[in-house]
Coordinates of C-alpha atoms in Angstrom, one line a residue:
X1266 CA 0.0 0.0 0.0
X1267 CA 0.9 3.7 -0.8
X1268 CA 1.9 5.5 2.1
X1269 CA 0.2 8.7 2.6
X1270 CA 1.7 10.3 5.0
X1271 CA 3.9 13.2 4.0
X1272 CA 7.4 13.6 5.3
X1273 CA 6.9 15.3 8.5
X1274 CA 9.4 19.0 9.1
X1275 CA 12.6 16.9 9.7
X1276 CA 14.4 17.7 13.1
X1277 CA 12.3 20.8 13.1
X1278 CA 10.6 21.7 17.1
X1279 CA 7.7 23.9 17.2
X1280 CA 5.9 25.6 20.2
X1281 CA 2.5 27.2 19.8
X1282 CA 1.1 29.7 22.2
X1283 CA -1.3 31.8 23.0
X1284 CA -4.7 30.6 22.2
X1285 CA -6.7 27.4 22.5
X1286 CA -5.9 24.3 21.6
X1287 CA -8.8 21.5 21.7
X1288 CA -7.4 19.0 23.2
X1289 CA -8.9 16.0 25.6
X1290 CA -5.3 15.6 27.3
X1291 CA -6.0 19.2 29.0
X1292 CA -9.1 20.8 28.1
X1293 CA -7.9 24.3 29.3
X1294 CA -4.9 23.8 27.2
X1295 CA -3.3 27.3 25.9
X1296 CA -0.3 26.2 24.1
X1297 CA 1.4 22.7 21.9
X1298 CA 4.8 21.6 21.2
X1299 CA 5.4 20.0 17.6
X1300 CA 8.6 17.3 17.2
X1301 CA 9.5 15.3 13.9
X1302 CA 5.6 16.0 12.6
X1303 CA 4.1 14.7 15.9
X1304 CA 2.6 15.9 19.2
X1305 CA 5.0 15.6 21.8
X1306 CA 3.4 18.2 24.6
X1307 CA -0.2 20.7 24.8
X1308 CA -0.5 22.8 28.2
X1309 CA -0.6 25.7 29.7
X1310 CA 0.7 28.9 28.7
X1311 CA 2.8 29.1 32.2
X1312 CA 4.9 25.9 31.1
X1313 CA 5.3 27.0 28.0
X1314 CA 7.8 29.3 28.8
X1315 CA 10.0 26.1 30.0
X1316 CA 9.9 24.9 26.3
X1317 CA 10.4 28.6 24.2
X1318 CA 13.9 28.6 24.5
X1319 CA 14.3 25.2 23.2
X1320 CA 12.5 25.2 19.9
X1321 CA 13.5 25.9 16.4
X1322 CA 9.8 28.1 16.1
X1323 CA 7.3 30.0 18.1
X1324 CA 4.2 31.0 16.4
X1325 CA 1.8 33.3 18.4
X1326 CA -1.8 32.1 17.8
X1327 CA -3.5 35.8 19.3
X1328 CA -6.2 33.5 20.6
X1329 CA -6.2 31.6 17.8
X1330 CA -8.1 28.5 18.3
X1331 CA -6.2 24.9 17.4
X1332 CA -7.9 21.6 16.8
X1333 CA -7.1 18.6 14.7
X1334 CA -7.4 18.8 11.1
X1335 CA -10.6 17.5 9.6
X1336 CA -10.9 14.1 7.6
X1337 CA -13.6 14.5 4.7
X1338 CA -14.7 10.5 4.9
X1339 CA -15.7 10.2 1.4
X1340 CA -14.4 12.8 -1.6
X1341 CA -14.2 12.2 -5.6
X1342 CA -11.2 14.6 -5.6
X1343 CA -11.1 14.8 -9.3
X1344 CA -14.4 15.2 -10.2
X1345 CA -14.4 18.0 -7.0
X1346 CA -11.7 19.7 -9.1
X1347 CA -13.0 19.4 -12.3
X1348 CA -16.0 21.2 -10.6
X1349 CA -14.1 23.9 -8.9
X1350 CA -12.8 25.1 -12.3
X1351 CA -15.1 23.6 -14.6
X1352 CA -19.1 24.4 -15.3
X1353 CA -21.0 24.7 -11.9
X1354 CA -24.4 24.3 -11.7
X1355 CA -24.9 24.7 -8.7
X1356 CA -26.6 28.5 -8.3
X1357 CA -28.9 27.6 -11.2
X1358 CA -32.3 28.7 -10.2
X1359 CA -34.2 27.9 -12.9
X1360 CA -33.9 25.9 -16.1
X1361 CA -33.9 29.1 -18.0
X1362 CA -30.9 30.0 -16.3
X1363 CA -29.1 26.7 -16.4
X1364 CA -29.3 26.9 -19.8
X1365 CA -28.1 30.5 -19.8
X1366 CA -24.8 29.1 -17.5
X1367 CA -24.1 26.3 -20.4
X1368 CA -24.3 28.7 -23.2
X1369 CA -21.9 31.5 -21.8
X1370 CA -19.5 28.7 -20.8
X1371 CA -19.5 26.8 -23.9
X1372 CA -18.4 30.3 -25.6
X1373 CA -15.9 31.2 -22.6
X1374 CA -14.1 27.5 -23.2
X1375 CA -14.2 27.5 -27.8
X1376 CA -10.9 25.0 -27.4
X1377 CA -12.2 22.6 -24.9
X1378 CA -12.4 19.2 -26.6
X1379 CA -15.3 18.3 -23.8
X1380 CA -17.4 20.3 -22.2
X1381 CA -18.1 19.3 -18.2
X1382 CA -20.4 20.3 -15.5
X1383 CA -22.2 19.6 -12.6
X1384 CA -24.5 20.5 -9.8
X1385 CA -27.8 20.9 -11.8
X1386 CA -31.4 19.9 -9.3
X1387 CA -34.2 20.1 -11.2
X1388 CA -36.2 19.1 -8.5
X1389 CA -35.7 22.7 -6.9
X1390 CA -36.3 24.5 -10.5
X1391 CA -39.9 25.7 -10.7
X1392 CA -40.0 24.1 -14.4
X1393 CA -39.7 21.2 -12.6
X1394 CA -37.5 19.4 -14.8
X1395 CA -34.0 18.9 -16.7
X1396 CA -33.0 20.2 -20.0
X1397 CA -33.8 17.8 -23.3
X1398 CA -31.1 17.1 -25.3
X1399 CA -32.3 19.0 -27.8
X1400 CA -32.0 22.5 -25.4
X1401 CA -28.4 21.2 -24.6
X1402 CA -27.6 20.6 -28.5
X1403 CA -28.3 24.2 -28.9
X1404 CA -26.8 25.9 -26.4
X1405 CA -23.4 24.2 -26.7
X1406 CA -23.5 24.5 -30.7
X1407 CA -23.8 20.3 -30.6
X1408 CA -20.2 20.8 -28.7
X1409 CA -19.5 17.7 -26.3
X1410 CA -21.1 18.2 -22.8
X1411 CA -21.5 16.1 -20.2
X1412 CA -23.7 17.3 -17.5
X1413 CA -24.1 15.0 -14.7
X1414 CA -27.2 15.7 -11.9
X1415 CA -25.8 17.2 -7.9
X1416 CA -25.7 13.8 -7.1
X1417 CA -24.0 12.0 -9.8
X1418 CA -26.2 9.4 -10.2
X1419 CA -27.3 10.8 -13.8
X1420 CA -26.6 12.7 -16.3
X1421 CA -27.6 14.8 -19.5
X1422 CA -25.4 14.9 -21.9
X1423 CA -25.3 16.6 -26.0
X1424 CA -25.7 14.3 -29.0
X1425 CA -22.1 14.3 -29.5
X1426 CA -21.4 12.5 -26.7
X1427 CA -23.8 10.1 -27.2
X1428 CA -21.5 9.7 -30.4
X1429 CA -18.8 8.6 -28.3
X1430 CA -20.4 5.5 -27.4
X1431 CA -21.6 3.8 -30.1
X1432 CA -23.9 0.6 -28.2
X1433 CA -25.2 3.6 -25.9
X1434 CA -29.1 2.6 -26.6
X1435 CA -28.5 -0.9 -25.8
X1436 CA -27.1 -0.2 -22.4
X1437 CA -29.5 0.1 -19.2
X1438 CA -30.7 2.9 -17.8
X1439 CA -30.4 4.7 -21.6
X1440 CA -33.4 6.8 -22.5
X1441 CA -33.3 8.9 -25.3
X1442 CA -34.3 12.3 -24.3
X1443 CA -34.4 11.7 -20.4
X1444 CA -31.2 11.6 -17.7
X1445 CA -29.4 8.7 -17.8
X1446 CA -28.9 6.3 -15.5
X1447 CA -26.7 3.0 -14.4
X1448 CA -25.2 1.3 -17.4
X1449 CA -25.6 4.3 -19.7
X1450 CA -24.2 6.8 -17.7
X1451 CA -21.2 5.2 -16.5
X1452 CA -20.9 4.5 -20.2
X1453 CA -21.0 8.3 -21.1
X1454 CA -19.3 9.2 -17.3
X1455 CA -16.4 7.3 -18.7
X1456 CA -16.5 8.4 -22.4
X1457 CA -16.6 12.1 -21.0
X1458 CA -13.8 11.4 -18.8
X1459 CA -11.1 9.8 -21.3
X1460 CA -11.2 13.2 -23.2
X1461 CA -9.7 14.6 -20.1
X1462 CA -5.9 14.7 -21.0
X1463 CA -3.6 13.9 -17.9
X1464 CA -2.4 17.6 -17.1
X1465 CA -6.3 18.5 -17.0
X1466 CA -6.5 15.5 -14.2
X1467 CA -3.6 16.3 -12.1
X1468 CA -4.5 20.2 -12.4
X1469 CA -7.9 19.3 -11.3
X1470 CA -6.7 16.8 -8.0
X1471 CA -4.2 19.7 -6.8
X1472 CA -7.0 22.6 -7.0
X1473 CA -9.5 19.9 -4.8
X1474 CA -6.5 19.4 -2.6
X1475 CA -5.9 22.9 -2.3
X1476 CA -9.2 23.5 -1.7
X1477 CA -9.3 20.6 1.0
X1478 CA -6.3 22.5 2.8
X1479 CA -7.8 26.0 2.8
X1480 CA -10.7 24.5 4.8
X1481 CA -8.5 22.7 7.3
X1482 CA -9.0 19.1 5.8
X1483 CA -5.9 17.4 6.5
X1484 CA -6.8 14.4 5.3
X1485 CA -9.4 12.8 2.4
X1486 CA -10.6 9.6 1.4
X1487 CA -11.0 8.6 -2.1
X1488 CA -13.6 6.9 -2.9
X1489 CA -12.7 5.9 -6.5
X1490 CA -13.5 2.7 -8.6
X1491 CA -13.6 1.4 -12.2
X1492 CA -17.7 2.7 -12.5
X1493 CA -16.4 6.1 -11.3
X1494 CA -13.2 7.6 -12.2
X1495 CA -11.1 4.8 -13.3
X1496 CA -7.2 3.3 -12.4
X1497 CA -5.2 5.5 -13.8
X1498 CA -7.1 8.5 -11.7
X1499 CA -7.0 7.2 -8.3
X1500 CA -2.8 5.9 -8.7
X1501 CA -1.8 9.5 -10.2
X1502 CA -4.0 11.1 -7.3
X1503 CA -2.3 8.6 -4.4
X1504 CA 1.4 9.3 -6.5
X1505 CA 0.7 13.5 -6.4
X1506 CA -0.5 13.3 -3.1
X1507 CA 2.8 11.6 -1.9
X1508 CA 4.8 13.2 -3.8
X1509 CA 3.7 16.9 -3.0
X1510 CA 3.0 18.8 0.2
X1511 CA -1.2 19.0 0.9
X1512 CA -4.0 16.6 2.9
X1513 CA -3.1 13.0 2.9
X1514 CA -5.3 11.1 0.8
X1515 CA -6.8 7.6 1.5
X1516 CA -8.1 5.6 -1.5
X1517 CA -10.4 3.2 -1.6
X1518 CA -11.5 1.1 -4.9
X1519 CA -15.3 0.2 -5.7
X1520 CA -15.0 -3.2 -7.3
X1521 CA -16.7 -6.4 -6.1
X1522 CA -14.1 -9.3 -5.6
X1523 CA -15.4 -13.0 -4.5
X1524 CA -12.1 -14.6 -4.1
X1525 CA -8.2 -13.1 -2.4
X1526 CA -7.5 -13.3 -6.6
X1527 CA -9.9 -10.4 -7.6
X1528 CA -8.3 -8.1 -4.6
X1529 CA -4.9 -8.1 -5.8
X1530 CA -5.6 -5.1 -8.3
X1531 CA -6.4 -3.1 -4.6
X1532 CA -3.2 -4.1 -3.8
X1533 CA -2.1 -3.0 -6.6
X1534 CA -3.6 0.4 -6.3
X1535 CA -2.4 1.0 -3.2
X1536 CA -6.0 1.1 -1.9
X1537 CA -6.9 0.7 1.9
X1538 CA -9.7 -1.6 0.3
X1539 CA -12.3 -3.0 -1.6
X1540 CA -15.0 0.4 -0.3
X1541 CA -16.5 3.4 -0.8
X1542 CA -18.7 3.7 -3.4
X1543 CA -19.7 0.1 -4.4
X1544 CA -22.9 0.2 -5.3
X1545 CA -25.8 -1.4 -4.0
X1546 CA -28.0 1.0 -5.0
X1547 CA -28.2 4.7 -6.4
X1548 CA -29.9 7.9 -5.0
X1549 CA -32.8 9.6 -4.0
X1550 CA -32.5 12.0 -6.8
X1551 CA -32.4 10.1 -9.1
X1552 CA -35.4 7.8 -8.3
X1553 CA -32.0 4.7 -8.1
X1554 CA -32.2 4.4 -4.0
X1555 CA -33.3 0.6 -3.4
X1556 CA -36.8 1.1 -1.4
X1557 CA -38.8 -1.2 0.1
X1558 CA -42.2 0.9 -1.0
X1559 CA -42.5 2.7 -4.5
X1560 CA -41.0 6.4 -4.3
X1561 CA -43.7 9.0 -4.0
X1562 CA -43.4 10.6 -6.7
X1563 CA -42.8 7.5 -9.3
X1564 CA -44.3 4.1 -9.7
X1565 CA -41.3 1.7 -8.9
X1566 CA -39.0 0.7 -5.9
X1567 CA -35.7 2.1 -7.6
X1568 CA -32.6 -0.6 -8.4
X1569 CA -30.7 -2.9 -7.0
X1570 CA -27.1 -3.4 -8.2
X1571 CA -26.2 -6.2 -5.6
X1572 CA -28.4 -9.0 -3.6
X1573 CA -26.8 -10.3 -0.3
X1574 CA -25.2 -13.2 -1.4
X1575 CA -23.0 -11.0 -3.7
X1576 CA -22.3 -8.8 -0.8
X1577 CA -21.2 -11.7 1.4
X1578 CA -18.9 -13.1 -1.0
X1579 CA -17.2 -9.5 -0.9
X1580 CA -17.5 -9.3 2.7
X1581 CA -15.5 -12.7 3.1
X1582 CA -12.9 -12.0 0.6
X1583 CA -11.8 -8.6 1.9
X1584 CA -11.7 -9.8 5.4
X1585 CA -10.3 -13.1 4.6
X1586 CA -7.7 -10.5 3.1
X1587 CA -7.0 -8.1 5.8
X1588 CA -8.6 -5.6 3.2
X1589 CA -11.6 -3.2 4.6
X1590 CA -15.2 -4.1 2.6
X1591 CA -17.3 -1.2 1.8
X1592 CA -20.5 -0.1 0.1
X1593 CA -22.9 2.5 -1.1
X1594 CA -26.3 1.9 0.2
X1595 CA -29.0 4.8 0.8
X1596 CA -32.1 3.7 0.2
X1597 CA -33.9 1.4 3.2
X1598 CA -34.1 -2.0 0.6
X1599 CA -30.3 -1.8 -0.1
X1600 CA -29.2 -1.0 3.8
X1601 CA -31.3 -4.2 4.5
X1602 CA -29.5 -6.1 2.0
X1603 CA -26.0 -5.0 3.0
X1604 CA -27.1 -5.7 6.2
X1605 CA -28.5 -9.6 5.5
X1606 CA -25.0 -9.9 3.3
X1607 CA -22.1 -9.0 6.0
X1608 CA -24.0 -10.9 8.5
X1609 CA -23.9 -14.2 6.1
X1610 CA -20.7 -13.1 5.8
X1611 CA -19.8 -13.2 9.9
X1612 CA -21.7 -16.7 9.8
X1613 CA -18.7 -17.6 7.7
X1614 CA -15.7 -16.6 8.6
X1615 CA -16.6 -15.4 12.7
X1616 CA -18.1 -12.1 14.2
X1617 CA -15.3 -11.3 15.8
X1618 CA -13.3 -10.5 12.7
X1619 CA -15.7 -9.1 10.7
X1620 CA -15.7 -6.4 13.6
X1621 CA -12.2 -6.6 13.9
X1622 CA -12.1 -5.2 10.0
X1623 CA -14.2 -2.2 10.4
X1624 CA -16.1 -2.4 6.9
X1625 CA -17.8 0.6 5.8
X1626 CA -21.7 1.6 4.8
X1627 CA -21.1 5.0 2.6
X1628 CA -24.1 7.1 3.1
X1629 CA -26.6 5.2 5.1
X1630 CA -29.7 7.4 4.8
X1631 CA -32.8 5.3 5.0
X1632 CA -31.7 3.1 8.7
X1633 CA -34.6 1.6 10.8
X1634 CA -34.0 0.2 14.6
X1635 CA -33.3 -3.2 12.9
X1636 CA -30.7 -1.8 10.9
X1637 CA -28.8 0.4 13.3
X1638 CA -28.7 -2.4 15.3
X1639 CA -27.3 -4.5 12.9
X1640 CA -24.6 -1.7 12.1
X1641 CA -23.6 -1.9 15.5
X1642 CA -23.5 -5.8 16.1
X1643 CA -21.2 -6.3 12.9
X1644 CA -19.1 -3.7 13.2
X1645 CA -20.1 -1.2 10.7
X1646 CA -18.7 2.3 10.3
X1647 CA -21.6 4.5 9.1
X1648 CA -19.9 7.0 6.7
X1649 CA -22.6 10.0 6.3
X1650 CA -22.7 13.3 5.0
X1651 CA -25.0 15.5 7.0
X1652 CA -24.9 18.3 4.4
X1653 CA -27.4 16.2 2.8
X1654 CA -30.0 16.7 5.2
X1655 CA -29.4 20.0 5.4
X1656 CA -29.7 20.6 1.0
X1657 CA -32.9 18.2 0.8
X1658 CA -34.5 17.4 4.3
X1659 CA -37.1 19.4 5.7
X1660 CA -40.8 19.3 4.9
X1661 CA -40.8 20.4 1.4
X1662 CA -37.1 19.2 0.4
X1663 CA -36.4 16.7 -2.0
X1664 CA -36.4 13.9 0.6
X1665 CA -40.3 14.7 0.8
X1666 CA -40.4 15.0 -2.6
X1667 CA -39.6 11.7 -3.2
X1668 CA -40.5 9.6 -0.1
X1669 CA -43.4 11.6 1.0
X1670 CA -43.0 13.9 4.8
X1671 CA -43.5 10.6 7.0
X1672 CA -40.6 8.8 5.4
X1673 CA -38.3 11.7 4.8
X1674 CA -38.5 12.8 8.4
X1675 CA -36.8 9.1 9.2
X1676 CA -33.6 10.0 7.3
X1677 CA -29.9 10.3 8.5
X1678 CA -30.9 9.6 11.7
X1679 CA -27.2 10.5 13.5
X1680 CA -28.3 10.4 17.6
X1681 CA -30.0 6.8 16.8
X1682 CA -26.8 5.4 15.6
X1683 CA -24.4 7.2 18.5
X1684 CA -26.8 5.9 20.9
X1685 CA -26.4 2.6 19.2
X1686 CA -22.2 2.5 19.6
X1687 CA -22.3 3.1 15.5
X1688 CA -18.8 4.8 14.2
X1689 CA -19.4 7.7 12.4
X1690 CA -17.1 9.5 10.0
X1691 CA -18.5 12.0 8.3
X1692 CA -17.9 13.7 5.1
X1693 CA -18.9 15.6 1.9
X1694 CA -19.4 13.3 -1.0
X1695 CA -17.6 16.2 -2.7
X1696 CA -18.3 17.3 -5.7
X1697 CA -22.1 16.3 -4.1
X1698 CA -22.5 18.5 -1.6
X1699 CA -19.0 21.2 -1.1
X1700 CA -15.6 20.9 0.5
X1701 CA -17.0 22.5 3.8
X1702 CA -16.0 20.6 7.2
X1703 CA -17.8 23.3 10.0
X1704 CA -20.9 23.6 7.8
X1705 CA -20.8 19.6 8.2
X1706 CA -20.8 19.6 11.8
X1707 CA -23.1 22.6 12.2
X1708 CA -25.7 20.4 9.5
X1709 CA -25.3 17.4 12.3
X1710 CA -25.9 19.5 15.2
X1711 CA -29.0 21.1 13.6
X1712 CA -30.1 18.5 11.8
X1713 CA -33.3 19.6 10.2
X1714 CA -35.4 16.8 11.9
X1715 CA -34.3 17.7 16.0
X1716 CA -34.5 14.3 17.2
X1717 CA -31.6 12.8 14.9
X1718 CA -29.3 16.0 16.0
X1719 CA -26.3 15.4 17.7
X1720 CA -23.9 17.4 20.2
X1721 CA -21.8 20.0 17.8
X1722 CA -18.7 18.1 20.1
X1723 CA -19.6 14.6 18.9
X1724 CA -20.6 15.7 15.0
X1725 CA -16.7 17.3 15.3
X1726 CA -15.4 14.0 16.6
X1727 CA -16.9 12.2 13.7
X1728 CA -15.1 14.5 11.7
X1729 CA -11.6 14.8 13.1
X1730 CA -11.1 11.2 14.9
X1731 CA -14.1 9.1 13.3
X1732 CA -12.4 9.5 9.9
X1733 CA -9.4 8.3 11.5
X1734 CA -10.9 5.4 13.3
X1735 CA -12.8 4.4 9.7
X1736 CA -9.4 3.9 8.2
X1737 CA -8.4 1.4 11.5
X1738 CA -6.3 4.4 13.1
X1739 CA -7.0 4.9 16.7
X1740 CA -4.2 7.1 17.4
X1741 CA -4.5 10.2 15.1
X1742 CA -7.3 12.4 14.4
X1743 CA -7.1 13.8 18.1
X1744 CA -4.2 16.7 19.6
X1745 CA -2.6 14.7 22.3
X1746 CA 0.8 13.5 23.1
X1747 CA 2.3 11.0 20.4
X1748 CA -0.5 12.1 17.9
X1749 CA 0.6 12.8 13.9
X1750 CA 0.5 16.5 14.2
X1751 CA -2.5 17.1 12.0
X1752 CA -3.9 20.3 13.0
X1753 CA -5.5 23.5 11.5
X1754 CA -5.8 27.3 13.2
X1755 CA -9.0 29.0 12.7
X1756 CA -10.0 32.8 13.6
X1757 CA -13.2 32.5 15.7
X1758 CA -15.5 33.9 18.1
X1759 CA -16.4 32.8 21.5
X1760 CA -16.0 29.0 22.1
X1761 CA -19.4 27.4 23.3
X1762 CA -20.4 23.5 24.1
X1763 CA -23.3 23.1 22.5
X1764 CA -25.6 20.1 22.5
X1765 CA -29.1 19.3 20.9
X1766 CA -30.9 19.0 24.2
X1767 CA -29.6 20.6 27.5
X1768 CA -32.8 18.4 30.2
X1769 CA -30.3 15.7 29.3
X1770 CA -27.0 16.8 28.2
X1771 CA -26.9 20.4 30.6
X1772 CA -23.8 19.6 32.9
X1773 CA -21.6 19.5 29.8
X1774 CA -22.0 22.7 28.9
X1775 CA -20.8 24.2 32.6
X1776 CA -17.4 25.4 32.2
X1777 CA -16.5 22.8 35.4
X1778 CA -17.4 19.7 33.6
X1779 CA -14.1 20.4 31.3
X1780 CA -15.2 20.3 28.3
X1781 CA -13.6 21.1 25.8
X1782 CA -15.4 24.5 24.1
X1783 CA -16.1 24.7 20.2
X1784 CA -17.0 27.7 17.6
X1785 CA -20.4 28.4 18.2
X1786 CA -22.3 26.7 15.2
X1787 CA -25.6 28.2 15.2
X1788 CA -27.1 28.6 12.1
X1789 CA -26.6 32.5 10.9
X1790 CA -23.3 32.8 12.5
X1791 CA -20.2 32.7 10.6
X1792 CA -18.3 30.1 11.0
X1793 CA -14.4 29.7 11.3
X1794 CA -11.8 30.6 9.3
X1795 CA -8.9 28.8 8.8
X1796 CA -5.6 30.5 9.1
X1797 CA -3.3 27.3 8.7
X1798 CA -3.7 23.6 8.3
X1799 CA -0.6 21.3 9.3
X1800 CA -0.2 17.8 8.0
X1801 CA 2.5 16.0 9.6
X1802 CA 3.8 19.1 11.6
X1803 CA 4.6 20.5 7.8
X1804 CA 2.6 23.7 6.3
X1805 CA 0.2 22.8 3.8
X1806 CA -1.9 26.1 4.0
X1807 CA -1.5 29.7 5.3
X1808 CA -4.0 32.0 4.6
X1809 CA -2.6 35.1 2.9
X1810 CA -1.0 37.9 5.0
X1811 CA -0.8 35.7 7.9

C-alpha cells in the first residue's frame, strides 16, 4: 500500500502559544509543542515558557483557536476539481438560467475538446424538470457536454457525446431524451472522462486538494472505482499526493471481488480496500435508492445493483484479506441487503473479525432500529454526509419529494446510531455537496429533523477522529501526546459546548465539567476561518497575510 503520510518537518521543534488548543489531554490547554511531525506536549501557557527557549519556532496564535485537522470520509477529488474550475451548476435557479450558464460557458471555453459540468437539481427548479437534449444541443452548438445531476447518479449529456459511445441505446438505464442512469451513464461518465488529458486531471486533484487544505482538511478519502473515475485516476492522485506537500489522501476502490485473486488489483492500487462507493444502489435523486415501498413521486421501488449473497462473497474475501469491505447503500431496501449480506458473511468466517475489519456503509440514509442495530453488532462504520439533510431534508425538500414527509422525516438519523455504539465519520461526498468541514458539523448538530441531532462536540469527533478510526487508526485524528500533528488554526468567536438537548446533556456545557469548548455553530453565525492547516507538523496552507 501507498503511504500517505507526508514527510513530517525533519528535526524541526515547534511551540505554539497563545490561544486554545482543543485538546482532551487538558481541556484548558493554551499552548502545543510539535517534534518530527508529531505531538509531543499541549498545556498551559505558564509551562510554556519552560519549552520557548528550546524550539526551532514559536508562532503566536493571538487567541487563535487549534484543533485537529478534519478528515472529509468520502471525496471524488477529481471530479471536485473538475468542478471547482469547470461548469458549476450549482446556483442555477431555474432551467432558463441553467441553460443560460451552459451557453456563456461553452463560448468562454471554444478550445475545450469536452465540455463538463455539474451541480444541476431540477427538482428545486420551478420548471420542474431537466434540459432535453435537444435544449443542450443548442446551447453548446452540438459541442460535447456532459452534464451530470448534484448527485451523480445521472446525467444529460449533447448528441455528440452520445456519439462517443456507439452501443449507448442498448445499455441500461439509456433513455433517449431523459437523464441517464446506471449502465448508460457510466458508459457516457467514462466516455466524458477519457477526453480529459492527464495535465487537465492532475491540475484538477491539486485545486480539490488545495481546496481541502484552505478548509483545514488534512486528510481525504477517495472513494474511486472502475464505475467512477477509473485506475489510472486514483494511482496518479495517491502518486501526487505523496509526492507533493497538501492533505493526505486515503483511497479506496469500488470493485466487487469473490475470491483473495480479484483483490490483488487493490493491492495493486495502493487502496486501503475494496470500499466506498460500491454500489448497492443509487440515489434519491435520481429515483435509483433501493426502497422497500415505491417512491412517492414515481411508480417503482428504484434498483438494486447487488443481492446479499453478492455482498457476502465480498464481505469474506476482503476480510479473509485483511482488506476493509465497503459499500454505497441509501435507500432502506439496499441497507437491508447490505445488512443480510455481511451478517452471512460473519456466519462464515466469525463475528469477531468481521468487527475486527471495520467495513464501511457510505451514506446510510434510509436506517430503521433493525438496521442500526445490525450496524452496530457487525461492526459497521456508518460514513454520512449530513450536508445532505441540510440541502434536501425538511418538509418540502427533495427527501419529501420523493419519499413523502413521514418517510423523509426518518432520514440520516445521527443520535440513533451514537446511541447505538455506530462509528461515524463524516464527510462531503464532494463534488455532491461542497468541501466544507464546520458547515458539516453545524448540519449534524441542527439537523433539520431535531430528534436525529447530535452534540456539535460529537458531529466534530466524527469529523476529526471518526475518519481516522474508519481507516483502523486509533491514534490520530485527536491533539494529544504522540499524535501525527495534523492540526488547522481558525480565527473565531467565543468557544461554546453546544448540545441538541440541554434536560439531558446540561452539565456539559458548565465550564466545570471540562469540556472542551467549540465555535459556536448556530445557524446565521459565521463560521471559522482557517488561518493554517498542518499535516505531519509541515505547512500545507497559510491564509494570505498571515
Amino acid at each position: 500500500m501507498n503511504d500517505p503520510t507526508p514527510a513530517p518537518a525533519e528535526g524541526r521543534t515547534v511551540l505554539l502559544r497563545g490561544g486554545e488548543v482543543h485538546s482532551p489531554a487538558d481541556p484548558f490547554a493554551t499552548a502545543m509543542v510539535v517534534e518530527r511531525g508529531t505531538v509531543a506536549w499541549v498545556g498551559s501557557e505558564g509551562a510554556a515558557d519552560s519549552f520557548a527557549d528550546g524550539v526551532d519556532e514559536v508562532v503566536h496564535l493571538d487567541g487563535a483557536l487549534v484543533t485537529p485537522a478534519f478528515t472529509d470520509a468520502h471525496v471524488h477529488t477529481t471530479a471536485t476539481g473538475l468542478a471547482l474550475t469547470g461548469l458549476d451548476l450549482a446556483g442555477a435557479r431555474t432551467l432558463a438560467d441553467a441553460l443560460g450558464r451552459v451557453r456563456a460557458y461553452a463560448d468562454a471555453h471554444p478550445d475545450d475538446r469536452i465540455l463538463l459540468g455539474h451541480g444541476w437539481d431540477a427538482s428545486a427548479w420551478p420548471e420542474g424538470r431537466p434540459p432535453t437534449r435537444a435544449e443542450l444541443d443548442e446551447a453548446t452548438g452540438g459541442r460535447p457536454l456532459y452534464l451530470p445531476r448534484v448527485d451523480v447518479h445521472s446525467a444529460v449529456v449533447t448528441t455528440a457525446v452520445l456519439d462517443l459511445v456507439p452501443d449507448i441505446a442498448g445499455l441500461a438505464g439509456y433513455r433517449p431524451d431523459a437523464p441517464l442512469t446506471g449502465a448508460a451513464h457510466h458508459a457516457v461518465r467514462a466516455a466524458a472522462h477519457a477526453a480529459v488529458t492527464a495535465r487537465q486531471r492532475a491540475d484538477a486533484q491539486r485545486a480539490a486538494l488545495a481546496r481541502a487544505a484552505s478548509l483545514g482538511i488534512g486528510s481525504v478519502h477517495e472513494c474511486a472505482g472502475p464505475d467512477i473515475s477509473g485506475e489510472d485516476d486514483l494511482a496518479g492522485l495517491l502518486r501526487l499526493a505523496a509526492e507533493e506537500p497538501g492533505p493526505r489522501v486515503f483511497g479506496y476502490w469500488a470493485e466487487p471481488a469473490a475470491s483473495a485473486a480479484d483483490l490483488d488489483k487493490v493491492r495493486d492500487l495502493g487502496a486501503l480496500g475494496a470500499a466506498g462507493d460500491l454500489f448497492a444502489d443509487g440515489s434519491l435523486g435520481s429515483h435509483t435508492a433501493h426502497l422497500h415501498q415505491p417512491y412517492a413521486d414515481a411508480p417503482h421501488t428504484g434498483t438494486a445493483h447487488l443481492d446479499a449473497a453478492a455482498i457476502a462473497a465480498h464481505v469474506i474475501a476482503c476480510t479473509e484479506a485483511g482488506l476493509q469491505a465497503g459499500f454505497h447503500a441509501i435507500g432502506d431496501a439496499a441497507v437491508t441487503t447490505v445488512v443480510e449480506g455481511v451478517r452471512a458473511a460473519a456466519d462464515k468466517v466469525g463475528l469477531a473479525r468481521v468487527r475486527a475489519a471495520r467495513h464501511r456503509v457510505e451514506h446510510a440514509e434510509m436506517l430503521t432500529p433493525d438496521t442500526i442495530a445490525a450496524f452496530a453488532e457487525l461492526g459497521l462504520t456508518a460514513s454520512v454526509q449530513p450536508a445532505f439533510d441540510a440541502a434536501w431534508g425538511g418538509e418540502t425538500g427533495m427527501y419529501a419529494q420523493r419519499l413523502g414527509p413521514e418517510r423523509a422525516r426518518t432520514l440520516n438519523p445521527y443520535a440513533a446510531l451514537l446511541r447505538a455504539g455506530v462509528p461515524l465519520a463524516l464527510g462531503s461526498d464532494s463534488p455532491v455537496t461542497p468541501l466544507d468541514p464546520w458547515g458539516t458539523v453545524r448540519a449534524a448538530a441542527f439537523h433539520r429533523t431535531p430528534e436525529h441531532r447530535v452534540s456539535a462536540r460529537a458531529a466534530f469527533t466524527a469529523h476529526t477522529r471518526g475518519g481516522w478510526r474508519a481507516i483502523g487508526r486509533d491514534d490520530a485524528g485527536v491533539l494529544v501526546p504522540g499524535a501525527p500533528a495534523d492540526y488547522a488554526v481558525w480565527r473565531t468567536g467565543e468557544l461554546v459546548v453546544q448540545v441538541p438537548d440541554t434536560r439531558v446533556a446540561g452539565w456539559s456545557t458548565d465550564p466545570r465539567s471540562g469540556t472542551p469548548g467549540l465555535p459556536d455553530l448556530t445557524p446565521g453565525v459565521q463560521l471559522p476561518v482557517c488561518v493554517r492547516t498542518v499535516v505531519a507538523g509541515r505547512t500545507v496552507y497559510l491564509r494570505p497575510d498571515e
